[in-house]
CSV table of C-alpha atoms and ligand atoms in Angstrom, one decimal:
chain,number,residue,atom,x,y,z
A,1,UNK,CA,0.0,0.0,0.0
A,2,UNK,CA,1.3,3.9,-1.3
A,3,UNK,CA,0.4,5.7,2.3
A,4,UNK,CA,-1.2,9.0,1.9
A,5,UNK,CA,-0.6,9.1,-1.5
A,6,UNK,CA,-3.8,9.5,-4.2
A,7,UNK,CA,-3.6,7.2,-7.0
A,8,UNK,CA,-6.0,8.3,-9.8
A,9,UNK,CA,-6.8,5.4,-12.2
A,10,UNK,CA,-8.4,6.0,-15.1
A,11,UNK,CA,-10.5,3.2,-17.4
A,12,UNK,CA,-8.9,1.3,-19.6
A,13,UNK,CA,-10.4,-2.3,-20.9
A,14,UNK,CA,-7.1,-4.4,-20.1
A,15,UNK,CA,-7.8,-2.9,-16.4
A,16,UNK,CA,-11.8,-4.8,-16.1
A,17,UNK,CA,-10.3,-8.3,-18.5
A,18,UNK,CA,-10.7,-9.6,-14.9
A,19,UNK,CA,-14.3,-9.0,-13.5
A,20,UNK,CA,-15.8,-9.5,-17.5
A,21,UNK,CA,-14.9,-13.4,-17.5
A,22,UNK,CA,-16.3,-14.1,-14.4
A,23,UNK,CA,-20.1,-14.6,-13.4
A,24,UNK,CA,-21.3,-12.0,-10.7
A,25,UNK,CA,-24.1,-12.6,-8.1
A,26,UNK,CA,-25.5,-9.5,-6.9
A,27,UNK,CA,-27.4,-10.8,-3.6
A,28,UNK,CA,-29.4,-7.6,-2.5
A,29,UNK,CA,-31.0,-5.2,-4.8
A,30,UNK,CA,-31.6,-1.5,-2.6
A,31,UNK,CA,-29.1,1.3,-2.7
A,32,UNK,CA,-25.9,-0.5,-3.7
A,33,UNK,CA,-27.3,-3.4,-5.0
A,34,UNK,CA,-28.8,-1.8,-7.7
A,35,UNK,CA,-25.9,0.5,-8.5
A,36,UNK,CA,-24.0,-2.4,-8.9
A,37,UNK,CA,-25.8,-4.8,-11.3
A,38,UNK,CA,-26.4,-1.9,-13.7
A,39,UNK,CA,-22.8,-0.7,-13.5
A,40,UNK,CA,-21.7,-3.9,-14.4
A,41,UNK,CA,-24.3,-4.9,-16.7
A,42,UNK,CA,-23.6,-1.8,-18.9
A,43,UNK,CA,-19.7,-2.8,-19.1
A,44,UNK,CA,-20.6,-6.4,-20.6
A,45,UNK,CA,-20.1,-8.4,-17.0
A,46,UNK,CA,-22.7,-11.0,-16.9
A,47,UNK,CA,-25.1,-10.6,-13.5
A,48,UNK,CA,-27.6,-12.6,-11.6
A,49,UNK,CA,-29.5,-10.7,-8.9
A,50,UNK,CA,-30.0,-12.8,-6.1
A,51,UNK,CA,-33.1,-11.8,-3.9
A,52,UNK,CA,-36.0,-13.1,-1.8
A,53,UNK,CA,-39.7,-13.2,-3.1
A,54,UNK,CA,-41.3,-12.0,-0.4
A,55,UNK,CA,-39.1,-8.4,-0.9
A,56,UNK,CA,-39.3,-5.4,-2.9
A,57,UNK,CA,-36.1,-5.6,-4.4
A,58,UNK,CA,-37.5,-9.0,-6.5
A,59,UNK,CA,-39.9,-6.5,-8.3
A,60,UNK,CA,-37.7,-4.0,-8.9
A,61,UNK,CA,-34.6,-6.1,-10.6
A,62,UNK,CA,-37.2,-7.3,-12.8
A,63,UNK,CA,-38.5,-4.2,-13.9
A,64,UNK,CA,-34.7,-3.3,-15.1
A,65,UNK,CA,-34.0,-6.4,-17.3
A,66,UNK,CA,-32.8,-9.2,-14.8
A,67,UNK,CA,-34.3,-12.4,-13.6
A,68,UNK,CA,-33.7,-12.8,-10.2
A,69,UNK,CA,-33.3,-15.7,-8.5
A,70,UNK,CA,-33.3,-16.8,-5.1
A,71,UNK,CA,-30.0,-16.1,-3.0
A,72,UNK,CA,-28.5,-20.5,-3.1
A,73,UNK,CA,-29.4,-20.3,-7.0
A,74,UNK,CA,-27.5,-17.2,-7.4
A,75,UNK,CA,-24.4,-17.9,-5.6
A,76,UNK,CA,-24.2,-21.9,-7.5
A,77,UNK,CA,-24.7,-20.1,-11.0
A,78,UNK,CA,-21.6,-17.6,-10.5
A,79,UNK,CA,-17.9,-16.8,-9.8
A,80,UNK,CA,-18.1,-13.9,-7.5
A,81,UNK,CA,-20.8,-12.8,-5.2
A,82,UNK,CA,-21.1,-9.8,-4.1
A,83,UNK,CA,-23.4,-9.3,-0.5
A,84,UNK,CA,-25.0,-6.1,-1.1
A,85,UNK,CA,-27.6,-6.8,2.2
A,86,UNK,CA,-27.7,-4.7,5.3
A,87,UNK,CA,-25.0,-5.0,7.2
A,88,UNK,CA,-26.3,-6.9,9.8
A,89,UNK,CA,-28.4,-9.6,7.6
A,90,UNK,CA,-25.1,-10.8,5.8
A,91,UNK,CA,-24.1,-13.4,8.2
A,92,UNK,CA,-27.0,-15.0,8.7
A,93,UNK,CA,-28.2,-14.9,4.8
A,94,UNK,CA,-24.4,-16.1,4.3
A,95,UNK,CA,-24.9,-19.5,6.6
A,96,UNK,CA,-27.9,-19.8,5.4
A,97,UNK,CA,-26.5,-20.5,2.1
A,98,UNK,CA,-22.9,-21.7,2.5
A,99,UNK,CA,-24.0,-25.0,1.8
A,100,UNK,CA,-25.1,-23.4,-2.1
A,101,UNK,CA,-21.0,-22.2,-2.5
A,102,UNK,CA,-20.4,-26.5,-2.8
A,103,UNK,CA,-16.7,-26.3,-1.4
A,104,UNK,CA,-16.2,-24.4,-4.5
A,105,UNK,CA,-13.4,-21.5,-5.1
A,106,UNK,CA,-15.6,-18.6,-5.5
A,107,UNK,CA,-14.9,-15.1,-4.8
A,108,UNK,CA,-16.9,-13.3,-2.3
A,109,UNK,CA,-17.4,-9.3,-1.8
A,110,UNK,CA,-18.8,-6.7,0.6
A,111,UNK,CA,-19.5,-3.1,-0.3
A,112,UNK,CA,-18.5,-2.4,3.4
A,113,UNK,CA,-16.3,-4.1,5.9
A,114,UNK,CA,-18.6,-4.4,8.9
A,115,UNK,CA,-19.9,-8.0,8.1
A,116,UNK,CA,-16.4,-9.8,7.4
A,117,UNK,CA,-15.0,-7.6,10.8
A,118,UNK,CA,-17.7,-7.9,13.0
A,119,UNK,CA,-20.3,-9.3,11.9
A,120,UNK,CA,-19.3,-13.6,12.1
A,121,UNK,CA,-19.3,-14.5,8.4
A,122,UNK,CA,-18.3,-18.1,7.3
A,123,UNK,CA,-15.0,-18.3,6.0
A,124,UNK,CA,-15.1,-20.5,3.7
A,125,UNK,CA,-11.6,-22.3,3.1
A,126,UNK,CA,-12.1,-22.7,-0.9
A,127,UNK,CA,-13.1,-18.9,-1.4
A,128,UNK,CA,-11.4,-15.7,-1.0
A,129,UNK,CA,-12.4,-12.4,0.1
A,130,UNK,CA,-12.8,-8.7,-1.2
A,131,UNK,CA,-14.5,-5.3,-0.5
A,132,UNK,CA,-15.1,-2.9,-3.5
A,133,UNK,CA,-16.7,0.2,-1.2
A,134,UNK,CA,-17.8,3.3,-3.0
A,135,UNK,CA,-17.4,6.5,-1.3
A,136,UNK,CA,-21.6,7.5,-2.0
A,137,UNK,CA,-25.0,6.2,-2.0
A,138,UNK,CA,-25.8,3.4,-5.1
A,139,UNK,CA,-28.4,6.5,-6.3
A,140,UNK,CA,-25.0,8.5,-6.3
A,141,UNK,CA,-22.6,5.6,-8.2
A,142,UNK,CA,-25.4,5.3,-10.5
A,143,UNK,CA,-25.7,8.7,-11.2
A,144,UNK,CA,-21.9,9.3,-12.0
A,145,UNK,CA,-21.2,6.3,-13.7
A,146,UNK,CA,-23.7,7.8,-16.1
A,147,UNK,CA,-22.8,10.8,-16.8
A,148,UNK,CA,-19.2,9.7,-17.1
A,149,UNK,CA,-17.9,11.2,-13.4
A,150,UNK,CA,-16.9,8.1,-11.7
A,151,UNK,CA,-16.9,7.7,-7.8
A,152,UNK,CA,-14.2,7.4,-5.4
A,153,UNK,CA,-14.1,3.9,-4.8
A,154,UNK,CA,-12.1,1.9,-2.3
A,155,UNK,CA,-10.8,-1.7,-2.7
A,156,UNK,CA,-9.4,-4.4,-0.6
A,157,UNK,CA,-8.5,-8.0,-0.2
A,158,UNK,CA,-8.3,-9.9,2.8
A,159,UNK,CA,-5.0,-10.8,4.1
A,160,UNK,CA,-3.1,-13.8,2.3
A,161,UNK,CA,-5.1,-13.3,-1.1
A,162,UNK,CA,-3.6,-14.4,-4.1
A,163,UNK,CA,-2.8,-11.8,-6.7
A,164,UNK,CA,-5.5,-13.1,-9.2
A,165,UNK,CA,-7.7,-11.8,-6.1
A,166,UNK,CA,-6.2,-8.1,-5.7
A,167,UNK,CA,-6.6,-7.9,-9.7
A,168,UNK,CA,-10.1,-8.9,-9.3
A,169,UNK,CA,-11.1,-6.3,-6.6
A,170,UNK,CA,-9.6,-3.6,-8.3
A,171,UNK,CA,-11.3,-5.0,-11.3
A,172,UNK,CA,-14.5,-4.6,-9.7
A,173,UNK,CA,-14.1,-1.5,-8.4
A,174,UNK,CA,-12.9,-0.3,-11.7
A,175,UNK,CA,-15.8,-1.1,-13.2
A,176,UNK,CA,-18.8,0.1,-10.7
A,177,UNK,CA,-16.9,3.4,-9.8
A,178,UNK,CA,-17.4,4.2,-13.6
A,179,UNK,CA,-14.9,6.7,-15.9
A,180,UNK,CA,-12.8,8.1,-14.6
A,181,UNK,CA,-12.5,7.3,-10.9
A,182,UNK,CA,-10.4,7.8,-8.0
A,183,UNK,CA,-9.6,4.0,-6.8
A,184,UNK,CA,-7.6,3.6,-3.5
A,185,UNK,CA,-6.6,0.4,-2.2
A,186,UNK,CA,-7.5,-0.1,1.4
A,187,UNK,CA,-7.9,-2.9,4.1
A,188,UNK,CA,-11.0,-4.0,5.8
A,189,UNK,CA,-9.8,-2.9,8.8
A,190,UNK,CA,-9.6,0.7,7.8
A,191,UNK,CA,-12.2,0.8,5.6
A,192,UNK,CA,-14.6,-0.5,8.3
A,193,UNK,CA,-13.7,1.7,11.0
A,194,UNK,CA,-13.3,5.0,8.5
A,195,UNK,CA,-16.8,4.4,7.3
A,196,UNK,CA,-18.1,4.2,10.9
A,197,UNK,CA,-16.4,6.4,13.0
A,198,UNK,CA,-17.4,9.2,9.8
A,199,UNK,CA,-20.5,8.8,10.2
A,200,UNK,CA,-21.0,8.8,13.8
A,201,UNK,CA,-18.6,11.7,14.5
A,202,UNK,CA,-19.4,13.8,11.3
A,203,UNK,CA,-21.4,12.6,8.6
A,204,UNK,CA,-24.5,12.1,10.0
A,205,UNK,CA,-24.1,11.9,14.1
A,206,UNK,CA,-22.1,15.2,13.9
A,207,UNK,CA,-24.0,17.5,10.8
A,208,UNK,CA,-27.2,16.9,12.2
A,209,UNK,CA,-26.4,17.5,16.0
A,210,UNK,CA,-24.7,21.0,15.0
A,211,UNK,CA,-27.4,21.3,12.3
A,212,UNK,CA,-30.4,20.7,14.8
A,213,UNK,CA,-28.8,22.4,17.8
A,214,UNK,CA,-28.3,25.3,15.5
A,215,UNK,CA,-31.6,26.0,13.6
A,216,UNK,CA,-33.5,25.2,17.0
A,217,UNK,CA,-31.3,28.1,18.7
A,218,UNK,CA,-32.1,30.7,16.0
A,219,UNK,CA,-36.1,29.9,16.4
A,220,UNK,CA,-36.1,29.9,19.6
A,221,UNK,CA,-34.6,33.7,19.5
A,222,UNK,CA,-37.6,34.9,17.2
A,223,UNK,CA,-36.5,33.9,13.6
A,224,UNK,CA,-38.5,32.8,11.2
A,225,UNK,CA,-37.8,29.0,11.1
A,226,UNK,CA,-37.3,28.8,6.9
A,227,UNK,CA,-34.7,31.8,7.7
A,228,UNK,CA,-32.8,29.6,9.9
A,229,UNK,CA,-32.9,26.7,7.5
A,230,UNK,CA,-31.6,28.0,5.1
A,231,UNK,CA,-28.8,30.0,7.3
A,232,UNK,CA,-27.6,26.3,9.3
A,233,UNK,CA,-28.7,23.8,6.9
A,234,UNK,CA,-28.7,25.1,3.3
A,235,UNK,CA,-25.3,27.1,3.3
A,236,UNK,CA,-23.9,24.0,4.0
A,237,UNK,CA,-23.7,22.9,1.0
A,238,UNK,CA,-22.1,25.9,-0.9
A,239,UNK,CA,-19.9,25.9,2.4
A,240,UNK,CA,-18.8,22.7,1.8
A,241,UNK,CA,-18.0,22.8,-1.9
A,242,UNK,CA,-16.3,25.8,-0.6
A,243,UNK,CA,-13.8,23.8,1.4
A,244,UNK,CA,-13.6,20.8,-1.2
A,245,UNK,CA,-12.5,23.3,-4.1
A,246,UNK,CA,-9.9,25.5,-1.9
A,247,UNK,CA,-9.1,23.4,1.0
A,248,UNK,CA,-9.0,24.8,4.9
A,249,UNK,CA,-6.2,27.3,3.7
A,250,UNK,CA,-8.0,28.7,0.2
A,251,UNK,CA,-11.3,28.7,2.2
A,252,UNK,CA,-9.9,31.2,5.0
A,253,UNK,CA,-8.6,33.3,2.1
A,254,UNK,CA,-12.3,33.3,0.4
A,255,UNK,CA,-14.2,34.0,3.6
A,256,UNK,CA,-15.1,37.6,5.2
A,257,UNK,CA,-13.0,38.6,8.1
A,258,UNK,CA,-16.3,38.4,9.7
A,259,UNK,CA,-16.6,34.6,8.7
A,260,UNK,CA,-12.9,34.0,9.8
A,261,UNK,CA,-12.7,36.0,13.1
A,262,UNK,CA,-16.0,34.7,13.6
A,263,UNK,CA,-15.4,30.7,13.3
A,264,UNK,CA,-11.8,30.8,14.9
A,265,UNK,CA,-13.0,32.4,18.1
A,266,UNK,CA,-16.9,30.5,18.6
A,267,UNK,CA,-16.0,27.3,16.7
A,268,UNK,CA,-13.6,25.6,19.2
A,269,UNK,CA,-16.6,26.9,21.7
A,270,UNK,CA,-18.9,24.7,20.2
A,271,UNK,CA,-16.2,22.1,19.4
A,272,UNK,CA,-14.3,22.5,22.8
A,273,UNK,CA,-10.9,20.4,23.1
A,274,UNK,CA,-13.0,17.7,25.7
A,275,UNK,CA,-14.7,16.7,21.6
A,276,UNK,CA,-11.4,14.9,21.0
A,277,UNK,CA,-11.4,12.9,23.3
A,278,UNK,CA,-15.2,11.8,23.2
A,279,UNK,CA,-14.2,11.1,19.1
A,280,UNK,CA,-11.0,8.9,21.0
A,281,UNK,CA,-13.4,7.0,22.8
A,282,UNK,CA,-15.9,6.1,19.5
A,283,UNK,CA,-12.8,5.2,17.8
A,284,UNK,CA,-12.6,3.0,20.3
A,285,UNK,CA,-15.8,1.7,20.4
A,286,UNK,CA,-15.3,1.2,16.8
A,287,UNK,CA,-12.1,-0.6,16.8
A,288,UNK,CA,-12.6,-3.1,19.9
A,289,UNK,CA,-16.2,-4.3,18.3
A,290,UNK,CA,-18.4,-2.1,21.3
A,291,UNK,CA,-20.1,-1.0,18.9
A,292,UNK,CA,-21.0,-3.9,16.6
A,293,UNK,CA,-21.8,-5.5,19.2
A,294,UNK,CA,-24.4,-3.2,20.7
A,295,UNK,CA,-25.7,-2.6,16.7
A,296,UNK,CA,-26.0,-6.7,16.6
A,297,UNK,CA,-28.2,-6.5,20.1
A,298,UNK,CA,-30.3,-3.2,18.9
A,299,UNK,CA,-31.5,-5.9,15.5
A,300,UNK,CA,-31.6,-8.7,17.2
A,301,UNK,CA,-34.4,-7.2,20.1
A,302,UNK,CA,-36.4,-6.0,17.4
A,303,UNK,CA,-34.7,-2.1,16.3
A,304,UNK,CA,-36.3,-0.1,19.1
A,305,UNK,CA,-34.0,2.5,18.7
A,306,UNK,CA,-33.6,2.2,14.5
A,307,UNK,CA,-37.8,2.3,14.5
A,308,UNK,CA,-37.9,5.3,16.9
A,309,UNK,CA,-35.3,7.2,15.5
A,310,UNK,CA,-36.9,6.3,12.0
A,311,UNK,CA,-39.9,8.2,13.1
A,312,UNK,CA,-38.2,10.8,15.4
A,313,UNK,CA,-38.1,13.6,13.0
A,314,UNK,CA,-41.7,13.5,11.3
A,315,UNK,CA,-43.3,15.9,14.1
A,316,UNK,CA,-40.4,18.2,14.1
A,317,UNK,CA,-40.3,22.0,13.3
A,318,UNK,CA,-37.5,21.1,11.3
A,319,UNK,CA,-38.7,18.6,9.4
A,320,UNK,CA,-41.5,20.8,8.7
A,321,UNK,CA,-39.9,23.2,7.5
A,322,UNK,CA,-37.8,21.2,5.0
A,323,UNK,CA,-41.1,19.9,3.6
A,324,UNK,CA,-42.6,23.6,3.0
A,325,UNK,CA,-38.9,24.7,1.6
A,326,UNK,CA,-37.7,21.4,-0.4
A,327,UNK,CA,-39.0,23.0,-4.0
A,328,UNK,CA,-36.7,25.6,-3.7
A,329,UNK,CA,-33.5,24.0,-1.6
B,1,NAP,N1,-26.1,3.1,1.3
B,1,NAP,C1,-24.8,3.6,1.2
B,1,NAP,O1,-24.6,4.7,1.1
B,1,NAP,C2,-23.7,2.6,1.2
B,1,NAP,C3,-22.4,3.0,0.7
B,1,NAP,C4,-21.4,2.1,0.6
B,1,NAP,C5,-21.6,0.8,1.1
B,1,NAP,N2,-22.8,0.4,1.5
B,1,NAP,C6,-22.9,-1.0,1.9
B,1,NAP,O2,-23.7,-1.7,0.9
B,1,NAP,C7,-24.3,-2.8,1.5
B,1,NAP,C8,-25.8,-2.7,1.2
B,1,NAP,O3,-26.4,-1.5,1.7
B,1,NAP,P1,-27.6,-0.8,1.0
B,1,NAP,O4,-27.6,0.6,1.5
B,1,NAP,O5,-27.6,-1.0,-0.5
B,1,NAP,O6,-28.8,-1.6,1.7
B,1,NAP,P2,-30.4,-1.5,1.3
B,1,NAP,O7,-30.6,-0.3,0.4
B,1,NAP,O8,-31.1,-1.5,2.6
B,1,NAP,O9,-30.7,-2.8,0.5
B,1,NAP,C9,-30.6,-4.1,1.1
B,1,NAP,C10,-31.1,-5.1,0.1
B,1,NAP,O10,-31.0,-6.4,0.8
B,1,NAP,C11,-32.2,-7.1,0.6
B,1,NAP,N3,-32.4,-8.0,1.8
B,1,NAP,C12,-32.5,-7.6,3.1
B,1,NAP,N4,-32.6,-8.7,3.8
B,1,NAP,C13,-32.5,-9.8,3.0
B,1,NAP,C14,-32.5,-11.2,3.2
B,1,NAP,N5,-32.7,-11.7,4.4
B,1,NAP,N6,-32.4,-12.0,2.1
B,1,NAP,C15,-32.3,-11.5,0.8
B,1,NAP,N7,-32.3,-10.1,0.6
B,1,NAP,C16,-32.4,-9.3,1.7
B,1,NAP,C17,-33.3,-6.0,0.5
B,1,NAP,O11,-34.4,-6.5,-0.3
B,1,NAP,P3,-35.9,-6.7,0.1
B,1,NAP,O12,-36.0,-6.2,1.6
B,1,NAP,O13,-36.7,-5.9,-0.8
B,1,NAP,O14,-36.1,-8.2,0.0
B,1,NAP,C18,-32.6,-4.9,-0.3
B,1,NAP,O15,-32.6,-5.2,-1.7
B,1,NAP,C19,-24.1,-2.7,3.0
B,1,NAP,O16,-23.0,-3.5,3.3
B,1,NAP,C20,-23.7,-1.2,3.2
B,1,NAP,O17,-22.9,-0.9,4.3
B,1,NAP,C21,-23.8,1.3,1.6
């Protein structure tokens, strides 16, 4: 592995040789799922969709093209198969099936690293083991594999893989991130607790506590709540392509001294030092399994917490105001 440095790919057909002989399963049809079959399907790899009747995802693959099949016939028809399923289903849709890989040497792949880490998968002695993760939504791969963007798209192999392996996940990852990508190779280590610890820190856990706190601080203080929606939650956006065209340093040059002497004296007030070592301890959780392991329990009682916080934002004056504003965010 190249630490810290980019490597920019860009398409080429002797790069994807590998993935177009090979058979793909696509067990899962949702986000990624979809993303997937179609990427692949328009670059001439052949795909089965492997998915349960009683679903939605059965109707949907057939109303773009595919047959689907159930998961055991999907995974005997093909080389690689690829578990595009929530994160917590994998392992028990995976033992459920094992018996359908027939001790033979198929190659097996994850979108994200949580299952193979955490999550108890077989490991099957015949097979080996991959991750091709996009850096976006399946709406978002889709979307830039069409219009010829690509998406940042990160690849690994589990340790000991052969090199026929590491040519295959880049291979696939080459072909769903679309032309021309970033590709990075990674390790299901990192990738797994990147992904999480983003999202619970900043992403999503982060963004929305700051965005909430903020817009609920304003109201209360006599503004108009679609005022302070579009002053927390709005100029986000344009704040952030702000900082992703001119980094920290070309963003403080592009900002009002108001802005600047503004965030540099409040920010760490919001952010005070004690946040680093609250995002030390979710690393933590992250890396020991704490986590995973409390995510496993919340699906296995029944998601009280997933359903409630599902639902938590319907009566909301925020979301209330993002359904009178959305025509014209
Ligand atoms: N969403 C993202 O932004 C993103 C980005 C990168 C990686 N990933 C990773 O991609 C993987 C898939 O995530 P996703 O967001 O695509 O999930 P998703 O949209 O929730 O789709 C899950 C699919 O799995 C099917 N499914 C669920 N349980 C099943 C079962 N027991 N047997 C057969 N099919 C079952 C569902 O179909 P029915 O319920 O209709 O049958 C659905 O088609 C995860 O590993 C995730 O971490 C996601």
């Amino acid at each position: 592995l190249k630490s810290g440095i980019a490597q920019e790919y860009s398409f080429s057909s002797m790069a994807i040789e590998s993935i177009q002989s090979k058979k793909v399963a696509i067990l899962g049809y949702g986000n990624q799922g979809r993303a997937h079959a179609l990427n692949l399907r328009d670059r001439g790899v052949p795909v089965v969709v492997g998915a349960r009747a009683s679903g939605s995802a059965w109707g949907r693959a057939t109303q773009d093209g595919f047959n689907p099949v159930d998961v055991p016939t999907a995974i005997r028809q093909s080389d690689v198969v690829m578990f595009l399923l929530p994160d917590t289903e994998i392992a028990p849709v995976f033992h459920g099936a094992a018996a359908a890989f027939e001790n033979q040497r198929k190659w097996v792949g994850f979108a994200h690293g949580f299952a193979y880490v955490f999550g108890g998968i077989p490991r099957l002695p015949e097979c080996e083991y991959f991750l091709a993760a996009p850096k976006g939504a399946g709406s978002v791969l889709r979307e830039r594999f069409l219009s010829g963007k690509g998406l940042a798209t990160a690849f690994a192999v589990a340790p000991g893989s052969s090199p026929e392996t590491r040519a295959l996940a880049e291979s696939y990852a080459r072909v769903i991130a679309g032309n021309p990508a970033f590709l990075r190779e990674t390790t299901f280590q990192w990738e797994t607790e990147g992904d999480l610890f983003a999202e619970q820190t900043v992403l999503v856990g982060g963004v929305w506590e700051l965005m909430r706190n903020a817009f609920e601080t304003l109201v209360e203080n006599g503004h108009p709540p679609e005022l302070a929606f579009f002053d927390v939650c709005q100029e986000l956006s344009a704040t952030l392509d702000l900082f992703l065209k001119n980094g920290p340093q070309g963003m403080s040059e592009k900002i009002s001294p108001t802005a600047l002497y503004g965030a540099v004296t409040r920010g760490p007030r919001v952010l005070p030092p004690s946040t680093r070592s609250t995002m030390q301890k979710i690393f933590e959780e992250v890396r020991s399994g704490a986590f995973a392991s409390e995510l496993q329990k919340e699906v296995s009682s029944g998601s009280p917490i997933l359903q409630q916080a599902r639902k938590g934002f319907e009566k909301t004056l925020w979301q209330k105001t993002f359904e009178s504003l959305k025509d014209v965010l």
